[in-house]
């Protein structure tokens, strides 16, 4: 029998999720699973009632079709079968991101979900690469990454749970149809008691005494009362901003893109196991291959490009014929000053927006949900809890922000006014400090927790050919010719290993092809 000695009454008896889409249904599924588990273990006498309200008449942005490896942990925490999920969402696998024309036109580099090489003589691997660079050797970091070589050959293999060598330790993520993923999670959530209400939110009713949200009034006249409200209403921030006026930090001085245009295109050839991002005249274009189609988009700055030109750039850069007319939307890069205010908690685009350059949109939903579960107000709202969640939110967004700014600041392109602006713009002190230390001695600064591991920063520094002036001199313990020989052996080991697995397309066809 379960021990109920620690059981406490829950002051949150009703949760209302405003908005569906990826954010809303991720929240609904995670909360439903979480409370089912707590009640089974006897931690709570009963689960809160969860209601999600959404309107089919209101579209979702739906560009979050590429992910980072943390999505696997989220699905696994819900007990979702990976192959079933891939089939139902028409997903493909993602080993990293290919960057074309970012450093200069006709250049490319790869950002894998893995470390490069392995420490040698107790010295981090990138210091040995810097040492060779300073000795005049040309370095391609992709040569030292197993998933990068898999991607180059269009192959895929799931990493072994106990890899025989650090070289074989890597992560992977997915490309999927965001709309299908939301429907997949909706079915999951409804099977666990979540109630969906169809309708538009006509008014947010506040309590006159506390200023908390008391209820949501729908256009049908129905009124949804709740103890906790989760805002998944997208850029509008209908609850967190329009009703509670939380405020927003605008970061467009560092991330100048403020428009995007997206289009789906017909599948052409086998899907690649990576996302492609290509720098354009006033921004960048994404290509996300699914099993049945390809997602494309152009993120750009309206100060340097008009809508007509943006559409022409996008359509001229897609591989297959467009399936539907392009969709455009505007955004302000930045974050909500608070994602938790009073009895309202914001997720997804309602909490802030960082352009999908490194596919962090869905992971930010995931970490937001994780914080809500960790600090859930079972016994009422405590300001220290709210403050800590908002501090973590601020920290995470700033760390990702700096990583994204690096993509623009480090370019050597000067062929358009946009790229010349990016080179000359001021950057946050936190990023300036990181770049200065790398340029001084190859040191990688980490403000834990970081959304991107040190080797992700190495991908950028070396991909953009940011030069380090020195390295950890302990690397000199290996004689230079011996080091070259060791690195050649690592490259060959990785090359041979990457030639063994089946193609990405064959892996999907054999194990997880979507039903047509």
mmCIF file with all atom_site columns, N, CA, C and O in Angstrom, residues 11 51 57 62 235-236 240 375 394 400 428 452-453:
data_model
loop_
_atom_site.group_PDB
_atom_site.id
_atom_site.type_symbol
_atom_site.label_atom_id
_atom_site.label_alt_id
_atom_site.label_comp_id
_atom_site.label_asym_id
_atom_site.label_entity_id
_atom_site.label_seq_id
_atom_site.pdbx_PDB_ins_code
_atom_site.Cartn_x
_atom_site.Cartn_y
_atom_site.Cartn_z
_atom_site.occupancy
_atom_site.B_iso_or_equiv
_atom_site.pdbx_formal_charge
_atom_site.auth_seq_id
_atom_site.auth_comp_id
_atom_site.auth_asym_id
_atom_site.auth_atom_id
_atom_site.pdbx_PDB_model_num
ATOM 1  N N  . UNK A 1 11  ? -4.277  22.874 -3.602  1.00 0.00 ? 11  UNK A N  1
ATOM 2  C CA . UNK A 1 11  ? -5.077  24.089 -3.735  1.00 0.00 ? 11  UNK A CA 1
ATOM 3  C C  . UNK A 1 11  ? -5.424  24.384 -5.187  1.00 0.00 ? 11  UNK A C  1
ATOM 4  O O  . UNK A 1 11  ? -6.269  25.222 -5.453  1.00 0.00 ? 11  UNK A O  1
ATOM 5  N N  . UNK A 1 51  ? -8.655  21.623 -18.477 1.00 0.00 ? 51  UNK A N  1
ATOM 6  C CA . UNK A 1 51  ? -9.443  21.989 -19.650 1.00 0.00 ? 51  UNK A CA 1
ATOM 7  C C  . UNK A 1 51  ? -8.570  22.777 -20.608 1.00 0.00 ? 51  UNK A C  1
ATOM 8  O O  . UNK A 1 51  ? -7.831  23.672 -20.192 1.00 0.00 ? 51  UNK A O  1
ATOM 9  N N  . UNK A 1 57  ? -10.757 28.113 -35.818 1.00 0.00 ? 57  UNK A N  1
ATOM 10 C CA . UNK A 1 57  ? -10.725 29.292 -36.679 1.00 0.00 ? 57  UNK A CA 1
ATOM 11 C C  . UNK A 1 57  ? -9.441  30.098 -36.515 1.00 0.00 ? 57  UNK A C  1
ATOM 12 O O  . UNK A 1 57  ? -9.137  30.959 -37.339 1.00 0.00 ? 57  UNK A O  1
ATOM 13 N N  . UNK A 1 62  ? 3.104   27.183 -36.347 1.00 0.00 ? 62  UNK A N  1
ATOM 14 C CA . UNK A 1 62  ? 3.423   25.872 -36.906 1.00 0.00 ? 62  UNK A CA 1
ATOM 15 C C  . UNK A 1 62  ? 4.725   25.761 -37.672 1.00 0.00 ? 62  UNK A C  1
ATOM 16 O O  . UNK A 1 62  ? 4.828   24.967 -38.591 1.00 0.00 ? 62  UNK A O  1
ATOM 17 N N  . UNK A 1 235 ? 1.946   34.633 -30.097 1.00 0.00 ? 235 UNK A N  1
ATOM 18 C CA . UNK A 1 235 ? 2.536   35.965 -30.012 1.00 0.00 ? 235 UNK A CA 1
ATOM 19 C C  . UNK A 1 235 ? 1.653   36.952 -29.240 1.00 0.00 ? 235 UNK A C  1
ATOM 20 O O  . UNK A 1 235 ? 2.156   37.863 -28.582 1.00 0.00 ? 235 UNK A O  1
ATOM 21 N N  . UNK A 1 236 ? 0.334   36.763 -29.318 1.00 0.00 ? 236 UNK A N  1
ATOM 22 C CA . UNK A 1 236 ? -0.590  37.722 -28.686 1.00 0.00 ? 236 UNK A CA 1
ATOM 23 C C  . UNK A 1 236 ? -0.402  37.790 -27.174 1.00 0.00 ? 236 UNK A C  1
ATOM 24 O O  . UNK A 1 236 ? -0.543  38.855 -26.582 1.00 0.00 ? 236 UNK A O  1
ATOM 25 N N  . UNK A 1 240 ? -1.094  36.583 -20.438 1.00 0.00 ? 240 UNK A N  1
ATOM 26 C CA . UNK A 1 240 ? 0.089   37.088 -19.735 1.00 0.00 ? 240 UNK A CA 1
ATOM 27 C C  . UNK A 1 240 ? 0.375   38.543 -20.062 1.00 0.00 ? 240 UNK A C  1
ATOM 28 O O  . UNK A 1 240 ? 0.877   39.288 -19.218 1.00 0.00 ? 240 UNK A O  1
ATOM 29 N N  . UNK A 1 375 ? 7.984   23.399 -9.796  1.00 0.00 ? 375 UNK A N  1
ATOM 30 C CA . UNK A 1 375 ? 7.568   24.428 -8.838  1.00 0.00 ? 375 UNK A CA 1
ATOM 31 C C  . UNK A 1 375 ? 6.046   24.552 -8.772  1.00 0.00 ? 375 UNK A C  1
ATOM 32 O O  . UNK A 1 375 ? 5.519   25.614 -8.442  1.00 0.00 ? 375 UNK A O  1
ATOM 33 N N  . UNK A 1 394 ? 14.640  33.767 -17.628 1.00 0.00 ? 394 UNK A N  1
ATOM 34 C CA . UNK A 1 394 ? 15.494  34.848 -18.103 1.00 0.00 ? 394 UNK A CA 1
ATOM 35 C C  . UNK A 1 394 ? 16.874  34.305 -18.479 1.00 0.00 ? 394 UNK A C  1
ATOM 36 O O  . UNK A 1 394 ? 17.411  34.635 -19.557 1.00 0.00 ? 394 UNK A O  1
ATOM 37 N N  . UNK A 1 400 ? 20.530  31.358 -24.952 1.00 0.00 ? 400 UNK A N  1
ATOM 38 C CA . UNK A 1 400 ? 20.212  31.020 -26.339 1.00 0.00 ? 400 UNK A CA 1
ATOM 39 C C  . UNK A 1 400 ? 20.350  32.255 -27.216 1.00 0.00 ? 400 UNK A C  1
ATOM 40 O O  . UNK A 1 400 ? 20.881  32.192 -28.335 1.00 0.00 ? 400 UNK A O  1
ATOM 41 N N  . UNK A 1 428 ? 25.679  41.979 -26.772 1.00 0.00 ? 428 UNK A N  1
ATOM 42 C CA . UNK A 1 428 ? 25.624  41.981 -25.307 1.00 0.00 ? 428 UNK A CA 1
ATOM 43 C C  . UNK A 1 428 ? 27.006  41.711 -24.693 1.00 0.00 ? 428 UNK A C  1
ATOM 44 O O  . UNK A 1 428 ? 27.835  40.990 -25.263 1.00 0.00 ? 428 UNK A O  1
ATOM 45 N N  . UNK A 1 452 ? 23.271  25.159 -25.003 1.00 0.00 ? 452 UNK A N  1
ATOM 46 C CA . UNK A 1 452 ? 24.164  24.571 -25.993 1.00 0.00 ? 452 UNK A CA 1
ATOM 47 C C  . UNK A 1 452 ? 25.494  24.215 -25.347 1.00 0.00 ? 452 UNK A C  1
ATOM 48 O O  . UNK A 1 452 ? 26.103  25.035 -24.671 1.00 0.00 ? 452 UNK A O  1
ATOM 49 N N  . UNK A 1 453 ? 25.922  22.981 -25.587 1.00 0.00 ? 453 UNK A N  1
ATOM 50 C CA . UNK A 1 453 ? 27.144  22.455 -25.006 1.00 0.00 ? 453 UNK A CA 1
ATOM 51 C C  . UNK A 1 453 ? 28.375  23.156 -25.599 1.00 0.00 ? 453 UNK A C  1
ATOM 52 O O  . UNK A 1 453 ? 28.295  23.765 -26.667 1.00 0.00 ? 453 UNK A O  1
#
